[in-house]
């Protein structure tokens, strides 16, 4: 037995006799820090309403969603065109372009609750999301892991199970999250089931659903019905699932397909535009915030059209690009300003807000990782973020 | 020539042809983050006024200062007593105990300017201190340095000169600071002169004065008169000097002696209680803030009694103790709350505020150093700190 393994087993033995106190979500009594004036919030709102009204959002490969918007009164047109980039390249733009008026959008948004309770296997770990509470969840989606003995390597299901147990044990982690790592040793078509099972068996905290396919979302709902009871999960959601926009101004069948399944089953939905300013959005933060607002509200509006009152979270994942190298940057002042402003926008619509985490572009847990992570976590706390994905475990820009 | 030296000379050659743009102090347009309600600010004010009125501040070995307070109308009594600690130890308390009423204190405080200009050798580098500006200065006081070739070692005058040049070159550093390192290879009695000379020869930015002895302060003033002209430095200060309280609730001859010299010469004074909560002050932050406020205002009041209108800065150096190990902690949430609250107190009296920096307890520039530093720097910026000592170069808890 190596020295490392020996010390590890000693620590494990010591822990066996120490009960872990789980204090639950952080209650943040401070007033949130605001960086945009009330007038600025209205300007961003107005700009995003103009985007939705004049430019529209493209729905790719998912006519059912376009039909839902059309029936609700939005303008829908079929687009099949070549888009010309400034450098002469072209790309095919093909899908339903949905344009929606402010009044129609807001009418549906008003049905979204400002707080909700997600069920956990252990009722003492049920999570209230919204208001003054900040809920921390682990990293979501890394394909690699690193450990002391084997260094950096492709993640496995065993890693996933271990991280699920760590999230279960850590009092600082309130919610078990979703794709803790990508279990690359399991067939893609079964992966979501293995992950759900690991969350259910290795932890008693809340977890997130699969969004990799419409059918996987359906499996998640069925799984939750078995675990919690079909009626119970209609009263309070048992899953929270991450729906990303294919920014700029686009949603695809994969994400809107999963959203539809979850919304119809009254499961909570986290709509998050994935924005690296300068790549998927303008390089100025004000314009990026308008785009983010348009995308987030469009997704939330779709969920409310499918199921009025379904719990949703207004999400923001917003970094920016290094204008010299093209690499994404984390923990910058721009990101912090956008994080604060995003929180102000979510509060304007009385929606729970997801943003922040412990982000870094560094490949190892070094000084850069330390200051970039802290530079994201401070604004996260001070903005009053309600749901924090990637609170622990992020390296290498994700 | 080693590889390192070769690369260094290449970089030096490249820099020779790149002009360094010095943009000057940060103008922070954001509203400062506030963590204490208006009522809370008044409670802290009231508690500190009670401390000054009922408990008083002890002036040790400096009867001249006690006499100044007595003449101004404060109550002064000679104290010579044994102080009994809870553990049975005793300590001798001996000096002038000064008790001062709120009205008298505030009457003198009102003479302090809310902004002032410090002269630099290069008028383009004059520093306006106060208002929306944040001025960064390097670390103050470390006895050790570390470099790539020789590791950690006792600092020398050559190191001091090199750091003075680095501060001069760095656009992020607006002010050259003071004791960049302690030049241990120079006789103590000449050290302050060598440091002043290095600041004047190696940089054209503002610098700080010596406070290690009353006579050293006098040398600093004479030196500044030679450099800037005696009349000029009465119109605008040429030095800014750091006066620490010997917390709790005590000032000594060394600090008040230097303060007196600087105040009479109209040189700017930075009055900073040096507080590690749980050691030099109560372990709760509210009580520590009241103590800090009492000590800072007492020192500032003394300066204003000596020279009405002399520029002063309300200083805060406030960390807390690890209640398990007794070691000072940096970058904690408590420190951040105190930093924000301290800024609110300084604004209440319309005084420029000094606090924050890049603090860490770590011995090397690792992840801990990164996140602790960022966890101090974020509140520093968001509190609207006007003068930031220790902006660069801090390790090992200073």
mmCIF file with all atom_site columns, N, CA and C in Angstrom, chain A residues 132-158:
data_model
loop_
_atom_site.group_PDB
_atom_site.id
_atom_site.type_symbol
_atom_site.label_atom_id
_atom_site.label_alt_id
_atom_site.label_comp_id
_atom_site.label_asym_id
_atom_site.label_entity_id
_atom_site.label_seq_id
_atom_site.pdbx_PDB_ins_code
_atom_site.Cartn_x
_atom_site.Cartn_y
_atom_site.Cartn_z
_atom_site.occupancy
_atom_site.B_iso_or_equiv
_atom_site.pdbx_formal_charge
_atom_site.auth_seq_id
_atom_site.auth_comp_id
_atom_site.auth_asym_id
_atom_site.auth_atom_id
_atom_site.pdbx_PDB_model_num
ATOM 1  N N  . UNK A 1 132 ? -33.531 35.143 -1.782  1.00 0.00 ? 132 UNK A N  1
ATOM 2  C CA . UNK A 1 132 ? -32.237 35.523 -1.226  1.00 0.00 ? 132 UNK A CA 1
ATOM 3  C C  . UNK A 1 132 ? -31.272 34.340 -1.174  1.00 0.00 ? 132 UNK A C  1
ATOM 4  N N  . UNK A 1 133 ? -31.677 33.178 -1.708  1.00 0.00 ? 133 UNK A N  1
ATOM 5  C CA . UNK A 1 133 ? -30.866 31.972 -1.564  1.00 0.00 ? 133 UNK A CA 1
ATOM 6  C C  . UNK A 1 133 ? -29.878 31.807 -2.720  1.00 0.00 ? 133 UNK A C  1
ATOM 7  N N  . UNK A 1 134 ? -28.679 31.310 -2.370  1.00 0.00 ? 134 UNK A N  1
ATOM 8  C CA . UNK A 1 134 ? -27.684 30.941 -3.371  1.00 0.00 ? 134 UNK A CA 1
ATOM 9  C C  . UNK A 1 134 ? -27.383 29.455 -3.211  1.00 0.00 ? 134 UNK A C  1
ATOM 10 N N  . UNK A 1 135 ? -27.642 28.697 -4.275  1.00 0.00 ? 135 UNK A N  1
ATOM 11 C CA . UNK A 1 135 ? -27.465 27.240 -4.271  1.00 0.00 ? 135 UNK A CA 1
ATOM 12 C C  . UNK A 1 135 ? -26.241 26.899 -5.119  1.00 0.00 ? 135 UNK A C  1
ATOM 13 N N  . UNK A 1 136 ? -25.305 26.146 -4.538  1.00 0.00 ? 136 UNK A N  1
ATOM 14 C CA . UNK A 1 136 ? -24.094 25.778 -5.266  1.00 0.00 ? 136 UNK A CA 1
ATOM 15 C C  . UNK A 1 136 ? -24.183 24.343 -5.788  1.00 0.00 ? 136 UNK A C  1
ATOM 16 N N  . UNK A 1 137 ? -23.856 24.175 -7.065  1.00 0.00 ? 137 UNK A N  1
ATOM 17 C CA . UNK A 1 137 ? -23.810 22.849 -7.689  1.00 0.00 ? 137 UNK A CA 1
ATOM 18 C C  . UNK A 1 137 ? -22.430 22.668 -8.329  1.00 0.00 ? 137 UNK A C  1
ATOM 19 N N  . UNK A 1 138 ? -21.980 21.429 -8.494  1.00 0.00 ? 138 UNK A N  1
ATOM 20 C CA . UNK A 1 138 ? -20.627 21.200 -9.038  1.00 0.00 ? 138 UNK A CA 1
ATOM 21 C C  . UNK A 1 138 ? -20.536 21.526 -10.534 1.00 0.00 ? 138 UNK A C  1
ATOM 22 N N  . UNK A 1 139 ? -19.338 21.369 -11.043 1.00 0.00 ? 139 UNK A N  1
ATOM 23 C CA . UNK A 1 139 ? -19.057 21.572 -12.462 1.00 0.00 ? 139 UNK A CA 1
ATOM 24 C C  . UNK A 1 139 ? -19.954 20.674 -13.302 1.00 0.00 ? 139 UNK A C  1
ATOM 25 N N  . UNK A 1 140 ? -20.235 21.094 -14.529 1.00 0.00 ? 140 UNK A N  1
ATOM 26 C CA . UNK A 1 140 ? -21.136 20.372 -15.432 1.00 0.00 ? 140 UNK A CA 1
ATOM 27 C C  . UNK A 1 140 ? -20.404 20.161 -16.750 1.00 0.00 ? 140 UNK A C  1
ATOM 28 N N  . UNK A 1 141 ? -20.144 18.888 -17.100 1.00 0.00 ? 141 UNK A N  1
ATOM 29 C CA . UNK A 1 141 ? -19.712 18.575 -18.448 1.00 0.00 ? 141 UNK A CA 1
ATOM 30 C C  . UNK A 1 141 ? -18.261 18.279 -18.769 1.00 0.00 ? 141 UNK A C  1
ATOM 31 N N  . UNK A 1 142 ? -17.310 18.307 -17.798 1.00 0.00 ? 142 UNK A N  1
ATOM 32 C CA . UNK A 1 142 ? -15.914 18.111 -18.217 1.00 0.00 ? 142 UNK A CA 1
ATOM 33 C C  . UNK A 1 142 ? -15.652 16.686 -18.722 1.00 0.00 ? 142 UNK A C  1
ATOM 34 N N  . UNK A 1 143 ? -14.951 16.540 -19.849 1.00 0.00 ? 143 UNK A N  1
ATOM 35 C CA . UNK A 1 143 ? -14.640 15.212 -20.384 1.00 0.00 ? 143 UNK A CA 1
ATOM 36 C C  . UNK A 1 143 ? -13.429 14.579 -19.701 1.00 0.00 ? 143 UNK A C  1
ATOM 37 N N  . UNK A 1 144 ? -12.626 15.389 -19.016 1.00 0.00 ? 144 UNK A N  1
ATOM 38 C CA . UNK A 1 144 ? -11.399 14.878 -18.398 1.00 0.00 ? 144 UNK A CA 1
ATOM 39 C C  . UNK A 1 144 ? -11.448 15.011 -16.876 1.00 0.00 ? 144 UNK A C  1
ATOM 40 N N  . UNK A 1 145 ? -10.703 14.150 -16.211 1.00 0.00 ? 145 UNK A N  1
ATOM 41 C CA . UNK A 1 145 ? -10.485 14.290 -14.771 1.00 0.00 ? 145 UNK A CA 1
ATOM 42 C C  . UNK A 1 145 ? -8.980  14.192 -14.519 1.00 0.00 ? 145 UNK A C  1
ATOM 43 N N  . UNK A 1 146 ? -8.553  14.603 -13.345 1.00 0.00 ? 146 UNK A N  1
ATOM 44 C CA . UNK A 1 146 ? -7.150  14.433 -12.959 1.00 0.00 ? 146 UNK A CA 1
ATOM 45 C C  . UNK A 1 146 ? -7.129  13.958 -11.526 1.00 0.00 ? 146 UNK A C  1
ATOM 46 N N  . UNK A 1 147 ? -6.264  13.023 -11.209 1.00 0.00 ? 147 UNK A N  1
ATOM 47 C CA . UNK A 1 147 ? -6.076  12.664 -9.811  1.00 0.00 ? 147 UNK A CA 1
ATOM 48 C C  . UNK A 1 147 ? -4.593  12.532 -9.505  1.00 0.00 ? 147 UNK A C  1
ATOM 49 N N  . UNK A 1 148 ? -4.315  12.392 -8.220  1.00 0.00 ? 148 UNK A N  1
ATOM 50 C CA . UNK A 1 148 ? -2.952  12.417 -7.722  1.00 0.00 ? 148 UNK A CA 1
ATOM 51 C C  . UNK A 1 148 ? -2.121  11.285 -8.313  1.00 0.00 ? 148 UNK A C  1
ATOM 52 N N  . UNK A 1 149 ? -2.742  10.120 -8.503  1.00 0.00 ? 149 UNK A N  1
ATOM 53 C CA . UNK A 1 149 ? -1.972  8.946  -8.920  1.00 0.00 ? 149 UNK A CA 1
ATOM 54 C C  . UNK A 1 149 ? -1.825  8.804  -10.435 1.00 0.00 ? 149 UNK A C  1
ATOM 55 N N  . UNK A 1 150 ? -2.882  9.150  -11.171 1.00 0.00 ? 150 UNK A N  1
ATOM 56 C CA . UNK A 1 150 ? -2.854  8.886  -12.622 1.00 0.00 ? 150 UNK A CA 1
ATOM 57 C C  . UNK A 1 150 ? -2.823  10.146 -13.476 1.00 0.00 ? 150 UNK A C  1
ATOM 58 N N  . UNK A 1 151 ? -2.815  11.312 -12.864 1.00 0.00 ? 151 UNK A N  1
ATOM 59 C CA . UNK A 1 151 ? -2.765  12.544 -13.650 1.00 0.00 ? 151 UNK A CA 1
ATOM 60 C C  . UNK A 1 151 ? -4.049  12.765 -14.427 1.00 0.00 ? 151 UNK A C  1
ATOM 61 N N  . UNK A 1 152 ? -3.930  13.478 -15.543 1.00 0.00 ? 152 UNK A N  1
ATOM 62 C CA . UNK A 1 152 ? -5.098  13.867 -16.339 1.00 0.00 ? 152 UNK A CA 1
ATOM 63 C C  . UNK A 1 152 ? -5.462  12.729 -17.289 1.00 0.00 ? 152 UNK A C  1
ATOM 64 N N  . UNK A 1 153 ? -6.742  12.402 -17.332 1.00 0.00 ? 153 UNK A N  1
ATOM 65 C CA . UNK A 1 153 ? -7.181  11.292 -18.186 1.00 0.00 ? 153 UNK A CA 1
ATOM 66 C C  . UNK A 1 153 ? -8.659  11.435 -18.512 1.00 0.00 ? 153 UNK A C  1
ATOM 67 N N  . UNK A 1 154 ? -9.112  10.612 -19.463 1.00 0.00 ? 154 UNK A N  1
ATOM 68 C CA . UNK A 1 154 ? -10.516 10.602 -19.861 1.00 0.00 ? 154 UNK A CA 1
ATOM 69 C C  . UNK A 1 154 ? -11.364 10.130 -18.673 1.00 0.00 ? 154 UNK A C  1
ATOM 70 N N  . UNK A 1 155 ? -12.509 10.785 -18.464 1.00 0.00 ? 155 UNK A N  1
ATOM 71 C CA . UNK A 1 155 ? -13.338 10.458 -17.299 1.00 0.00 ? 155 UNK A CA 1
ATOM 72 C C  . UNK A 1 155 ? -14.126 9.171  -17.528 1.00 0.00 ? 155 UNK A C  1
ATOM 73 N N  . UNK A 1 156 ? -14.434 8.479  -16.435 1.00 0.00 ? 156 UNK A N  1
ATOM 74 C CA . UNK A 1 156 ? -15.196 7.225  -16.501 1.00 0.00 ? 156 UNK A CA 1
ATOM 75 C C  . UNK A 1 156 ? -16.438 7.319  -15.618 1.00 0.00 ? 156 UNK A C  1
ATOM 76 N N  . UNK A 1 157 ? -17.282 6.288  -15.719 1.00 0.00 ? 157 UNK A N  1
ATOM 77 C CA . UNK A 1 157 ? -18.470 6.234  -14.872 1.00 0.00 ? 157 UNK A CA 1
ATOM 78 C C  . UNK A 1 157 ? -18.084 6.158  -13.392 1.00 0.00 ? 157 UNK A C  1
ATOM 79 N N  . UNK A 1 158 ? -16.978 5.472  -13.112 1.00 0.00 ? 158 UNK A N  1
ATOM 80 C CA . UNK A 1 158 ? -16.532 5.392  -11.714 1.00 0.00 ? 158 UNK A CA 1
ATOM 81 C C  . UNK A 1 158 ? -16.178 6.791  -11.181 1.00 0.00 ? 158 UNK A C  1
#
